[in-house]
PDB file of C-alpha atoms and ligand atoms in Angstrom:
ATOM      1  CA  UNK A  27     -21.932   2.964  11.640  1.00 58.00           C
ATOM      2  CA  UNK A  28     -19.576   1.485  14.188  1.00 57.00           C
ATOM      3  CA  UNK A  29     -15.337   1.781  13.602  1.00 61.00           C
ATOM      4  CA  UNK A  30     -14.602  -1.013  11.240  1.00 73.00           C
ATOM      5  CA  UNK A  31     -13.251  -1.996   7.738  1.00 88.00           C
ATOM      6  CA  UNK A  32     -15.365  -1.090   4.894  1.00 94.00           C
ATOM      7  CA  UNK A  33     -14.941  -1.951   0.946  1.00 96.00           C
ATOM      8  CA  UNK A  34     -16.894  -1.280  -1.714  1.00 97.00           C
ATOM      9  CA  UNK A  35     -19.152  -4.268  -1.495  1.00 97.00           C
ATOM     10  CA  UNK A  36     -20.675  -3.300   1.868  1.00 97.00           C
ATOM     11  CA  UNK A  37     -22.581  -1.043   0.089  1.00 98.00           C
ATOM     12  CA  UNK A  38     -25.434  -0.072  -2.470  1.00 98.00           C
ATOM     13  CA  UNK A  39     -24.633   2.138  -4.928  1.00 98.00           C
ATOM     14  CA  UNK A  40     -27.286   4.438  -5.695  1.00 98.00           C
ATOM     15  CA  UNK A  41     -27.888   7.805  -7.569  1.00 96.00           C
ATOM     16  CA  UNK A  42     -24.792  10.514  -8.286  1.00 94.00           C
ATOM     17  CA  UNK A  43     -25.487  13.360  -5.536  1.00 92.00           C
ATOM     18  CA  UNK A  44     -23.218  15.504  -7.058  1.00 83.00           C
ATOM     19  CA  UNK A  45     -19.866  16.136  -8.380  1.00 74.00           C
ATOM     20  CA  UNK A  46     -17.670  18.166  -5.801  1.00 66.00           C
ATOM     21  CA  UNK A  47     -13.650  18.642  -5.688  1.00 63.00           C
ATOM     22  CA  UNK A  48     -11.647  15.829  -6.268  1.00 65.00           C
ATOM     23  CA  UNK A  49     -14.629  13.281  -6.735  1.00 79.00           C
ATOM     24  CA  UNK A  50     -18.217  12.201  -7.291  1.00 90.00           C
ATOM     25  CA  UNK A  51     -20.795  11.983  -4.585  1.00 93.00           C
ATOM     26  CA  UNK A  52     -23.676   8.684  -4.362  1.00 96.00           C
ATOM     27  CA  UNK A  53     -26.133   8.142  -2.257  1.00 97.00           C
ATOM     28  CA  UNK A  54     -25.638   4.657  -1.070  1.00 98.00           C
ATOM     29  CA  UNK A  55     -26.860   2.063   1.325  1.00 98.00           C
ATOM     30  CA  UNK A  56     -24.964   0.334   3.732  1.00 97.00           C
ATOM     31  CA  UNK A  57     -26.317  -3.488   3.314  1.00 97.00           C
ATOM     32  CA  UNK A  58     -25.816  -4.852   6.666  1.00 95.00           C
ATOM     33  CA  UNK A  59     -27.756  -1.622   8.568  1.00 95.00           C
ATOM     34  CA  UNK A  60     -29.589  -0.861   5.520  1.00 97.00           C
ATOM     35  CA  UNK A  61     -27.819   2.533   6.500  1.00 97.00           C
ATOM     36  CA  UNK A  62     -28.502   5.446   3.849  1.00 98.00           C
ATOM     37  CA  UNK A  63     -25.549   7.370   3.747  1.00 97.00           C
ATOM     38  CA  UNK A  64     -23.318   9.218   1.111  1.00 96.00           C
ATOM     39  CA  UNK A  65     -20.240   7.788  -0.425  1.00 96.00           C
ATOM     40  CA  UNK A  66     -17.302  10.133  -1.788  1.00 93.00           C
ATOM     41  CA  UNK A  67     -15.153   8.915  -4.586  1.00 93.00           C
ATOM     42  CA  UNK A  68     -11.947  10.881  -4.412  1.00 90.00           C
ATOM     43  CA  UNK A  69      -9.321   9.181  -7.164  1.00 88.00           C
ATOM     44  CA  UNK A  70      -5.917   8.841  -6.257  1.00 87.00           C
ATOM     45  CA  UNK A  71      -4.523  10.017  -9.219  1.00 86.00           C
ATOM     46  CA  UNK A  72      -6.288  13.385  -8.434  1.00 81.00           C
ATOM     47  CA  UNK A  73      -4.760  13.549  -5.470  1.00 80.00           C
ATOM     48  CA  UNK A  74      -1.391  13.207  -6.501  1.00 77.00           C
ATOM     49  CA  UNK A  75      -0.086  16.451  -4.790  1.00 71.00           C
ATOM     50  CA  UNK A  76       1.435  15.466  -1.332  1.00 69.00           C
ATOM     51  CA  UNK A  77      -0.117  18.890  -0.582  1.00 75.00           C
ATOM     52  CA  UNK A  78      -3.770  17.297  -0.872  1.00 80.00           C
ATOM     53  CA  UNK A  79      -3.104  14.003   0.319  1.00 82.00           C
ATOM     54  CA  UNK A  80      -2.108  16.374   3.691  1.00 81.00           C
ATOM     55  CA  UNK A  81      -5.188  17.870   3.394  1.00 80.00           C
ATOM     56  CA  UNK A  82      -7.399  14.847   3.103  1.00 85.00           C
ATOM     57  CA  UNK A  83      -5.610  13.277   5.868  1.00 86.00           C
ATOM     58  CA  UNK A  84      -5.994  16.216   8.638  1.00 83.00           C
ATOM     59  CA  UNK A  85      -9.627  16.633   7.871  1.00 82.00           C
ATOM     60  CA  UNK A  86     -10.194  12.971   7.954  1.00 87.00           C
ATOM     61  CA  UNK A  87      -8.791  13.397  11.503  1.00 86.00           C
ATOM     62  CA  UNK A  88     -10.371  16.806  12.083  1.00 84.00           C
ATOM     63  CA  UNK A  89     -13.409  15.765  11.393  1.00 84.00           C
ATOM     64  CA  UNK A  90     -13.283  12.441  13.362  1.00 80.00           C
ATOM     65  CA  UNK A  91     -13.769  14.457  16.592  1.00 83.00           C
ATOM     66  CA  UNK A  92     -16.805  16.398  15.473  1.00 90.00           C
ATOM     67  CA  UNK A  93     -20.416  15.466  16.465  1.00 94.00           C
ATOM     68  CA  UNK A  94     -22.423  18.298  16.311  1.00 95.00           C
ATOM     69  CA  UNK A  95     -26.190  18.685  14.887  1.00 96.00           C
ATOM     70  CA  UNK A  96     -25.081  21.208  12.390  1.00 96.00           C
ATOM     71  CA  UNK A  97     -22.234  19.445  10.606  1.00 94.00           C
ATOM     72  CA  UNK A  98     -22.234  16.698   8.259  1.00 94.00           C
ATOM     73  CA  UNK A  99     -20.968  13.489   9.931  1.00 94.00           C
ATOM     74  CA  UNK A 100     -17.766  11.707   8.385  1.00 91.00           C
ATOM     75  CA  UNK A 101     -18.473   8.475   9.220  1.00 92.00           C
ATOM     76  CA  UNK A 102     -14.809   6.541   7.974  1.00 90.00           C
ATOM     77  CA  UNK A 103     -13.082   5.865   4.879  1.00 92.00           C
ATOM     78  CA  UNK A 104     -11.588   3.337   3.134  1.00 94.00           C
ATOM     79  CA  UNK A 105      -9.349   2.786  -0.309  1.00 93.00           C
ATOM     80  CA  UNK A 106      -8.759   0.607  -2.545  1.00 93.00           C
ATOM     81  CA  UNK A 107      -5.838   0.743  -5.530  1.00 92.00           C
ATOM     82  CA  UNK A 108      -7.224   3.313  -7.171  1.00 92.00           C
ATOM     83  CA  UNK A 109      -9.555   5.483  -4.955  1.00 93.00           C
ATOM     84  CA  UNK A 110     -10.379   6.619  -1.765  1.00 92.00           C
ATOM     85  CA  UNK A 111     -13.823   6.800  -0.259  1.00 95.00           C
ATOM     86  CA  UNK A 112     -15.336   9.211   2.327  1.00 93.00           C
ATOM     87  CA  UNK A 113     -18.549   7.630   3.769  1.00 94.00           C
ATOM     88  CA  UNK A 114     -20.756  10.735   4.726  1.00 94.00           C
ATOM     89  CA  UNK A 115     -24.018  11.498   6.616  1.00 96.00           C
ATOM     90  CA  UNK A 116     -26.821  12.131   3.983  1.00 97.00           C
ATOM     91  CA  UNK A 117     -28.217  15.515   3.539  1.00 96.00           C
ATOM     92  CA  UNK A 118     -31.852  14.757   2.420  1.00 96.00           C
ATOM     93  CA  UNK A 119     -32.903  17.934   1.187  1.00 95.00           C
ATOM     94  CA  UNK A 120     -29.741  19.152  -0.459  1.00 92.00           C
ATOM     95  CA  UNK A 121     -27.122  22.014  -1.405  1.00 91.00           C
ATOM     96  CA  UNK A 122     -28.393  25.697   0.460  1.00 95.00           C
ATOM     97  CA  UNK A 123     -26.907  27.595  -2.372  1.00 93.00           C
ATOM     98  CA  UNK A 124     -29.024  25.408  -4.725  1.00 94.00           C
ATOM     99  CA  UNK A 125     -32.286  27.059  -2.455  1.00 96.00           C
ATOM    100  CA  UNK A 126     -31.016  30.492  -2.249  1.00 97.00           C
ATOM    101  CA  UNK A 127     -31.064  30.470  -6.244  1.00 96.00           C
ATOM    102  CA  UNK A 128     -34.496  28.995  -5.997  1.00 97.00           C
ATOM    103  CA  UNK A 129     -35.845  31.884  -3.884  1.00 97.00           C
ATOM    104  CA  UNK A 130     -33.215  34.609  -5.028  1.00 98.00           C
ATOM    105  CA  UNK A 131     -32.924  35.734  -1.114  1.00 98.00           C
ATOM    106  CA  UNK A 132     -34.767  34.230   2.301  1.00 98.00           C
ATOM    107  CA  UNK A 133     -36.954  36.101   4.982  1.00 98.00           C
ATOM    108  CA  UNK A 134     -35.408  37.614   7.831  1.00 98.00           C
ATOM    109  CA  UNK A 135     -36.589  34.539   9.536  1.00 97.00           C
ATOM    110  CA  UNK A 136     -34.860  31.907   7.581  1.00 98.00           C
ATOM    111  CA  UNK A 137     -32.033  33.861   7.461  1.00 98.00           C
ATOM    112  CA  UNK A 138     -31.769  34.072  11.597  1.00 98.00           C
ATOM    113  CA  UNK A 139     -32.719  30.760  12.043  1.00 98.00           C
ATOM    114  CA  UNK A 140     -29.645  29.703   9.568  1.00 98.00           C
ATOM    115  CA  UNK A 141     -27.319  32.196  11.071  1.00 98.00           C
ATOM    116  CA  UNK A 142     -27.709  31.170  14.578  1.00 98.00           C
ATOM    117  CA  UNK A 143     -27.800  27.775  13.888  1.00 97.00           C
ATOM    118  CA  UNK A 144     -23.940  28.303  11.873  1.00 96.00           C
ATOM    119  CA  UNK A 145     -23.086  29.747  14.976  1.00 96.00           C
ATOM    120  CA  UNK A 146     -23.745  27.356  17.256  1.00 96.00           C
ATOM    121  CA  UNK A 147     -22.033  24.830  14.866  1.00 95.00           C
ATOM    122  CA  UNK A 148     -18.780  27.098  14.687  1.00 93.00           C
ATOM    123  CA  UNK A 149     -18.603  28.294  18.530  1.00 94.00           C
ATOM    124  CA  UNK A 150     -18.898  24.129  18.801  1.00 94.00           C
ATOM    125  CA  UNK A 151     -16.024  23.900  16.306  1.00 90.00           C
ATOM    126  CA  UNK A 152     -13.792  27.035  18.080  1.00 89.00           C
ATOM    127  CA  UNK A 153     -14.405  25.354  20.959  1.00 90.00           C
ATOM    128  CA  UNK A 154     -12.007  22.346  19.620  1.00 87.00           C
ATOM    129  CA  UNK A 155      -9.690  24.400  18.008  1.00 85.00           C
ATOM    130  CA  UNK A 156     -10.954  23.885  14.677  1.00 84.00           C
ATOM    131  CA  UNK A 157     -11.517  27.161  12.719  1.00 81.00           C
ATOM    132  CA  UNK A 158     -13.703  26.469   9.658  1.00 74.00           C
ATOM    133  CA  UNK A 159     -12.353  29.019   6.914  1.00 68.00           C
ATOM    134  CA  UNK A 160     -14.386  27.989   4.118  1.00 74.00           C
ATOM    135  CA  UNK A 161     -18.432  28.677   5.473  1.00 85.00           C
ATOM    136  CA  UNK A 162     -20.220  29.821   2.526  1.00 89.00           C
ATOM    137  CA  UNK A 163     -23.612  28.406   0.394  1.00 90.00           C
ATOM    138  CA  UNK A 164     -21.772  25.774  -1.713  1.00 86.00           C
ATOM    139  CA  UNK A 165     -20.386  24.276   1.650  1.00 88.00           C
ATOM    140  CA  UNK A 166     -23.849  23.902   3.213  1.00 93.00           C
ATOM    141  CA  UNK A 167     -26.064  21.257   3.029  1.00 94.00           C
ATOM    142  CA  UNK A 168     -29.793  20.891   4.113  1.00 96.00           C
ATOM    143  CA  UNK A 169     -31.005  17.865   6.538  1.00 97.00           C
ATOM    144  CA  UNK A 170     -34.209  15.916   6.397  1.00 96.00           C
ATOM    145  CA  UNK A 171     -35.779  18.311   9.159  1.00 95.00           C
ATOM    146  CA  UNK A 172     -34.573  21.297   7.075  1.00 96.00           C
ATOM    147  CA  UNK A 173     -31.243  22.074   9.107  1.00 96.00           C
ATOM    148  CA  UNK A 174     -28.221  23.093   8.438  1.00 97.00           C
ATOM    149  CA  UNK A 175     -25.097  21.072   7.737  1.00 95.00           C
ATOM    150  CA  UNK A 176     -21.707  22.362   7.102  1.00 93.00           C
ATOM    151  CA  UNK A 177     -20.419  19.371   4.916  1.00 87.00           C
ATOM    152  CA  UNK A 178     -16.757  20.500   3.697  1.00 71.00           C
ATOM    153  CA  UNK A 179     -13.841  20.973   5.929  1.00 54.00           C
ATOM    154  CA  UNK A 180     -11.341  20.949   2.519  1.00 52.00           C
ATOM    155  CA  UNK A 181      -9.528  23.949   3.875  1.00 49.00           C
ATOM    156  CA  UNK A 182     -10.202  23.482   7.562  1.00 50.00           C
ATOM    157  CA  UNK A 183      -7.297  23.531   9.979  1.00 51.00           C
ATOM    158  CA  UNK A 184      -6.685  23.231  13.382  1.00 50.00           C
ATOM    159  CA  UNK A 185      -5.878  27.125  14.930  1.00 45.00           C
ATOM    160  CA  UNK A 186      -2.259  26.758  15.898  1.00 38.00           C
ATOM    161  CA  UNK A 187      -2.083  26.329  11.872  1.00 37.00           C
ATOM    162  CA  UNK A 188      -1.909  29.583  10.364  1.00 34.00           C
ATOM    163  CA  UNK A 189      -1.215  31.005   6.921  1.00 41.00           C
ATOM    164  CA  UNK A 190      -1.700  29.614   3.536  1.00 45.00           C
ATOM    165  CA  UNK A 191      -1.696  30.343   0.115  1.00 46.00           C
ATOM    166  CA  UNK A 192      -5.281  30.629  -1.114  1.00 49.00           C
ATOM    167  CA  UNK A 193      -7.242  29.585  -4.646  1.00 54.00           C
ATOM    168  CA  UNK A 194     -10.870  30.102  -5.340  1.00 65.00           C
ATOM    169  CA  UNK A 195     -13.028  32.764  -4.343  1.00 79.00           C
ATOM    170  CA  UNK A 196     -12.126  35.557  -2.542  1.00 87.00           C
ATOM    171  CA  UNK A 197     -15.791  36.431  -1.781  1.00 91.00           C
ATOM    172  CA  UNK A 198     -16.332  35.094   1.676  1.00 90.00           C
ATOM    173  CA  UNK A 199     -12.603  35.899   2.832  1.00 89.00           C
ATOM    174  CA  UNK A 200     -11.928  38.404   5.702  1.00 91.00           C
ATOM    175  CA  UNK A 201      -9.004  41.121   4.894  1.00 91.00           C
ATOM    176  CA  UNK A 202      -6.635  39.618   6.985  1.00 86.00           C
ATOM    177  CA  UNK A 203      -6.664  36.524   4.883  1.00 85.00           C
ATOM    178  CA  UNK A 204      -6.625  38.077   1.615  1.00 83.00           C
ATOM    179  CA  UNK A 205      -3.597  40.013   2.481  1.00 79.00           C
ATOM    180  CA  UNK A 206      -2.115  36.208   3.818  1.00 73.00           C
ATOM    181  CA  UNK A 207      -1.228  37.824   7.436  1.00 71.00           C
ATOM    182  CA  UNK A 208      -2.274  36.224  10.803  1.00 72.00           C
ATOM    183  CA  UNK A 209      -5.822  34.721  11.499  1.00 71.00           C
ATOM    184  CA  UNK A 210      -7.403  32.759  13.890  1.00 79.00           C
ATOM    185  CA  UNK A 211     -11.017  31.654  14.709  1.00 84.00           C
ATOM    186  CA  UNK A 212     -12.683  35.288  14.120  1.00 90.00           C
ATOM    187  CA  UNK A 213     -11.887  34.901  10.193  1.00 90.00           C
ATOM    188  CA  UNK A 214     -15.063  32.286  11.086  1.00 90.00           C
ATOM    189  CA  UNK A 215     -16.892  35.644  12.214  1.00 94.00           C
ATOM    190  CA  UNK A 216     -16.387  37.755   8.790  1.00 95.00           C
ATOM    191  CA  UNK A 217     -17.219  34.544   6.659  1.00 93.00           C
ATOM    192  CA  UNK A 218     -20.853  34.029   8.446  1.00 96.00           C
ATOM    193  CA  UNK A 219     -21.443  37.871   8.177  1.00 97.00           C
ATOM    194  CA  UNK A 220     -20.710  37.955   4.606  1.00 97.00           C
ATOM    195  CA  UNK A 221     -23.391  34.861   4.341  1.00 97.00           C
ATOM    196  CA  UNK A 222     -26.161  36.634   6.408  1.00 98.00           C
ATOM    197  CA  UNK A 223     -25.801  39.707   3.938  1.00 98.00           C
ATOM    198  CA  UNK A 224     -26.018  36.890   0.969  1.00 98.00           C
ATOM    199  CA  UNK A 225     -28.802  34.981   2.584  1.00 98.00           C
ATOM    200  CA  UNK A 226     -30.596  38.414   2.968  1.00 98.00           C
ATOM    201  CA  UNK A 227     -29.624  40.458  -1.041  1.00 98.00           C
ATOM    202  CA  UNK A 228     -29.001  37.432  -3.039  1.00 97.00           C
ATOM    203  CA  UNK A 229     -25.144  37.993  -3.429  1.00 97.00           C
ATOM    204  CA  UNK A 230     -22.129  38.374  -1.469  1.00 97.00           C
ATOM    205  CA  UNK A 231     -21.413  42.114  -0.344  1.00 98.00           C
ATOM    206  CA  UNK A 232     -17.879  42.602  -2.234  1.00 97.00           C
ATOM    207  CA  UNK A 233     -19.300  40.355  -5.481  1.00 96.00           C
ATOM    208  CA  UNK A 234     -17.505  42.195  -8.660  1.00 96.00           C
ATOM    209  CA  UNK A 235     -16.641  41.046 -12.234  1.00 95.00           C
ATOM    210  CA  UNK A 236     -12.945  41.397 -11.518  1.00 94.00           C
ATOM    211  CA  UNK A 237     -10.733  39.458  -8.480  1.00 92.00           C
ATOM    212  CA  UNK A 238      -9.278  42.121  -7.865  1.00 94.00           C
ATOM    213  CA  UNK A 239     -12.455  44.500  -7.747  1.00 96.00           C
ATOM    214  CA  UNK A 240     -13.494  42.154  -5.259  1.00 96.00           C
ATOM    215  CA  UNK A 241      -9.881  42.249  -3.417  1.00 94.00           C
ATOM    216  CA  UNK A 242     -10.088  46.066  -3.501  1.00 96.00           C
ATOM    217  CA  UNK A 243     -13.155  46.171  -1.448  1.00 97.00           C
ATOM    218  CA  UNK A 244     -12.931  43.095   0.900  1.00 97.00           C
ATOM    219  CA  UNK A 245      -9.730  45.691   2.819  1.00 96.00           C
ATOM    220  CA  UNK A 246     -11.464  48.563   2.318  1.00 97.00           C
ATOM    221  CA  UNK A 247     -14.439  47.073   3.676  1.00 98.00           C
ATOM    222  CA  UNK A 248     -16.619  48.878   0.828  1.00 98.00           C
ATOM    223  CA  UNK A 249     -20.158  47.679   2.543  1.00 98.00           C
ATOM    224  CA  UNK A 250     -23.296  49.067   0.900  1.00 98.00           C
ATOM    225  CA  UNK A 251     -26.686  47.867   1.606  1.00 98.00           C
ATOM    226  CA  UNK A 252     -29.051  48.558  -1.951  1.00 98.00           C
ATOM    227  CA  UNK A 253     -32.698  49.365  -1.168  1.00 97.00           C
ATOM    228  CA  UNK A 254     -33.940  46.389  -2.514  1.00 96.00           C
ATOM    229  CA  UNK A 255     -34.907  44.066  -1.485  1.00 97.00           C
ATOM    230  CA  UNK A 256     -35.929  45.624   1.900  1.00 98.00           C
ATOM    231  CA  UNK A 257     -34.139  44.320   4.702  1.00 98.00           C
ATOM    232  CA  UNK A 258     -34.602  45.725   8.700  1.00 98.00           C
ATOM    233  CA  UNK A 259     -31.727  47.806  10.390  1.00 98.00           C
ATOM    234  CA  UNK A 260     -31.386  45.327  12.778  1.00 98.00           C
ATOM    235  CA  UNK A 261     -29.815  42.576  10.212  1.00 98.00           C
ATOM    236  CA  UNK A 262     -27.714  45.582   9.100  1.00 98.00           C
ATOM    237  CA  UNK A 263     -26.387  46.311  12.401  1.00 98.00           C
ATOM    238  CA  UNK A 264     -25.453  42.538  12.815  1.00 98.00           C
ATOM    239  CA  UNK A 265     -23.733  42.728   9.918  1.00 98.00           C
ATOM    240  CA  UNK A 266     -21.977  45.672  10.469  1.00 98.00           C
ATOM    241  CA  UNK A 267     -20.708  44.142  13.772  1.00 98.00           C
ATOM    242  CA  UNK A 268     -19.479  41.035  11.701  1.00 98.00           C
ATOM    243  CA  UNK A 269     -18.121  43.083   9.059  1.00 98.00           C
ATOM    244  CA  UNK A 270     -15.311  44.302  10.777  1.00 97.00           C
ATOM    245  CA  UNK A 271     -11.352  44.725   9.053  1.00 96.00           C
ATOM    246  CA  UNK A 272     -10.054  44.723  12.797  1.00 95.00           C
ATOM    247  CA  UNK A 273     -10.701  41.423  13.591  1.00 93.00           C
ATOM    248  CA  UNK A 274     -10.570  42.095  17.190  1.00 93.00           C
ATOM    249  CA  UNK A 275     -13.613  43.952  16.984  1.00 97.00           C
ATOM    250  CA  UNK A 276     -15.798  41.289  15.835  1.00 97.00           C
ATOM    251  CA  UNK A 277     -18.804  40.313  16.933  1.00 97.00           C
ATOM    252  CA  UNK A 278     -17.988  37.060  18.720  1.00 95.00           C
ATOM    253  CA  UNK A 279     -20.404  34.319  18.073  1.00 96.00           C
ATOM    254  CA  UNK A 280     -22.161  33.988  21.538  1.00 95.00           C
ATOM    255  CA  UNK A 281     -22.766  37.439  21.536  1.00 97.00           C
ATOM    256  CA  UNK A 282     -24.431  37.127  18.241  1.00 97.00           C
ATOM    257  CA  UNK A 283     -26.944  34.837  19.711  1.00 97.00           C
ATOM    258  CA  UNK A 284     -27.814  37.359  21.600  1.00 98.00           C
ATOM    259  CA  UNK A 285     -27.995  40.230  18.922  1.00 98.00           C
ATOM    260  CA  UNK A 286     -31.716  41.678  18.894  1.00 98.00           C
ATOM    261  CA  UNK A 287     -32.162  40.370  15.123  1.00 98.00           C
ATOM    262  CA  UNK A 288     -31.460  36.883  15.878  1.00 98.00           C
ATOM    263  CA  UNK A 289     -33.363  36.774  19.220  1.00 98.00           C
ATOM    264  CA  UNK A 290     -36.656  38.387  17.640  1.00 98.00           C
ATOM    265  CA  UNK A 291     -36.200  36.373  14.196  1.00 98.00           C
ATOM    266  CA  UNK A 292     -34.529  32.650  14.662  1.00 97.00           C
ATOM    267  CA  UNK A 293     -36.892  30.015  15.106  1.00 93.00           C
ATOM    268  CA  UNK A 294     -35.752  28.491  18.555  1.00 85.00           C
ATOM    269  CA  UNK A 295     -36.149  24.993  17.396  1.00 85.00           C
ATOM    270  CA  UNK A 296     -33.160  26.240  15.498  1.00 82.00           C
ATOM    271  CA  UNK A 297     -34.681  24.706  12.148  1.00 88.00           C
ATOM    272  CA  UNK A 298     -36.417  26.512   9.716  1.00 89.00           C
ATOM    273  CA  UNK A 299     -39.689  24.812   7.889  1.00 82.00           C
ATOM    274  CA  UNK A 300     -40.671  27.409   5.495  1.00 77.00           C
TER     275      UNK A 300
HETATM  276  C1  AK5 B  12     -11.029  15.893  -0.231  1.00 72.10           C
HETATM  277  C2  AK5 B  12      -9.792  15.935  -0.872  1.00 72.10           C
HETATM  278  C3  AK5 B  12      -8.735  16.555  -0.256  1.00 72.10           C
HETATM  279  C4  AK5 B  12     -10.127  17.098   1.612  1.00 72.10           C
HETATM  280  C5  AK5 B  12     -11.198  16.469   1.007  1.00 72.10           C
HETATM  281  C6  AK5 B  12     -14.639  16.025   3.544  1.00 72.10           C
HETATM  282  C7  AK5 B  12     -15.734  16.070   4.406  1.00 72.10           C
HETATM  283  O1  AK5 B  12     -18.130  16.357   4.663  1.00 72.10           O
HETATM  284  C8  AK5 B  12     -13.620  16.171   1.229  1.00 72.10           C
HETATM  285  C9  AK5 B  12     -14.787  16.223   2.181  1.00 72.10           C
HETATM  286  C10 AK5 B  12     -17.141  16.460   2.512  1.00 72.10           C
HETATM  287  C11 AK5 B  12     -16.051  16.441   1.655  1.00 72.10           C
HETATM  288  C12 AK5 B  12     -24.268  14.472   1.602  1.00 72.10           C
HETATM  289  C13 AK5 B  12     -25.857  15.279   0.168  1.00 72.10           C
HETATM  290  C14 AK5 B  12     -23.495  15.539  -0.295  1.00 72.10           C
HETATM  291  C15 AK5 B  12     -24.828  15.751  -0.655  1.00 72.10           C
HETATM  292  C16 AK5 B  12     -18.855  16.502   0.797  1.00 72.10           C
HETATM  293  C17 AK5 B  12     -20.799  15.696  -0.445  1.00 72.10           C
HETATM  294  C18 AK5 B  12     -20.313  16.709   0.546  1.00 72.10           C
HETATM  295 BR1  AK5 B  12     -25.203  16.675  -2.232  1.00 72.10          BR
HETATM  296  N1  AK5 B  12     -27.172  15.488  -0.160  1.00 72.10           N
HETATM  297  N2  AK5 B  12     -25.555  14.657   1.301  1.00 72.10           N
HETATM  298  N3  AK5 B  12     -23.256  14.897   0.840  1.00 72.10           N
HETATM  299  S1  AK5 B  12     -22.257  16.173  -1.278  1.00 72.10           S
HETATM  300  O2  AK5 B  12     -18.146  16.211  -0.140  1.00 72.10           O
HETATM  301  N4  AK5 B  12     -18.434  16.653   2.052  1.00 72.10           N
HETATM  302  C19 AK5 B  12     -16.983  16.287   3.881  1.00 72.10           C
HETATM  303  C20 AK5 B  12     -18.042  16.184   6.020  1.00 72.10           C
HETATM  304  O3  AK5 B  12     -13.814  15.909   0.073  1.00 72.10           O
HETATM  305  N5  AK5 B  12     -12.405  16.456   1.718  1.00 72.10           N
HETATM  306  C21 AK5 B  12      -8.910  17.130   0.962  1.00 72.10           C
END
């Protein structure tokens, strides 16, 4: 998938994917390559807000200097009057949030082999100034070989960019950003820890019926760990370090590779095959 012009009719349309913000998701083939790759259909009428249009425009740009195993490709785009169009790597075996609902929580195994492989992806990303701020299940998909790819940079933004107003979950957010101060790429750090406790329990670690429940114990840093299922003290002191409100004090993600839990549990192919 070379840097051209595309339209419409240099594809296949295939099945719906997926509906995901802003648009609809097919899997589609590219006719001259025979190519299979994913087509986003964003409508301009949805994107109305200059606000979004902003949005769509830096990650377009983010995310054309990105080649990494672990994130989903954005091939190019193209428009026509009324839409837009994302052309996207295919991720064969799906959403990861769909599979942790399948198996209600993984093995310590699949959960290191995920965790380091997010890392690796993110320390990739840090390293060109891009700081993620969105890594959770629903933004993960799963490749042919059964790795990871994080597939949505919607609220990505290059470091120098800080503060925003935030909608959405709070679940996966780091104190720092729920009170709207300062950030930078260790907000990356809390969001990953927050998905190793998930990957391990089932849930997110501040998950309440109320935002503001949830608010309440994101600063506080309210971290319990419930007996079941059984999970080693080695995850929890990885999570611990991750879990941190000083964001200082982090674990950074190099030295996480190196954390005893990941070294004696990630698969070093860094893909897991059940
Ligand atoms: C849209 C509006 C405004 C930003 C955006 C950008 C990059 O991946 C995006 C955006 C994605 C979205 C492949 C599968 C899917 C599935 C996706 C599509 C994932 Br299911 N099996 N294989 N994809 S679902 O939408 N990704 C993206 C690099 O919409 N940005 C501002």
């Amino acid at each position: 998938m070379e840097q051209r012009r595309w339209t419409l009719n240099d594809f296949d349309i295939g099945k719906p994917l997926g509906k995901g913000k802003f648009g609809q998701v097919y899997l589609v083939r590219e006719k001259s390559s025979n190519h299979i790759v994913a087509l986003k259909v964003l409508f301009k009428s949805q994107l109305q807000h200059s606000e979004v249009v902003h949005q769509l425009r830096r990650e377009v740009e983010i995310q054309s200097h990105l080649r990494h195993p672990n994130i989903l490709r954005l091939y190019g785009y193209f428009y026509d009057q009324k839409r837009v169009y994302l052309i996207l790597e295919y991720a064969l075996k799906g959403e990861l949030y769909k599979e942790l609902q399948k198996c209600k929580y993984f093995s310590e195994r699949r959960a290191a082999t995920y965790l380091a492989s997010l890392a690796r992806a993110l320390i990739y990303c840090h390293g060109k100034h891009v700081i993620h701020r969105d890594i959770k299940p629903e933004n993960i998909l799963i490749g042919a070989q059964g790795e990871l790819k994080i597939a949505d940079f919607g609220w990505s933004v290059h470091a120098f960019n800080r503060r925003r107003t935030m909608c959405g979950t709070l679940d996966y957010l780091p104190p720092e950003m729920v009170e709207n101060v300062e950030h930078d790429a260790s907000v990356d750090i809390w969001s990953l820890g927050v998905m190793c406790y998930e990957f391990l329990y089932g849930v997110p670690p501040f998950d309440a019926k109320e935002h503001s429940e949830t608010y309440r114990k994101i600063v506080r840093v309210d971290l319990k760990f419930p007996p079941k299922p059984i999970v080693s003290s080695t995850a929890k002191d990885l999570i611990r370090q991750m879990l941190v409100k000083d964001s200082s004090q982090r674990l950074p993600l190099h030295k996480l590779l190196e954390h005893p839990w990941i070294v004696q549990n990630a698969e070093p192919s860094g893909v897991y095959r059940g």
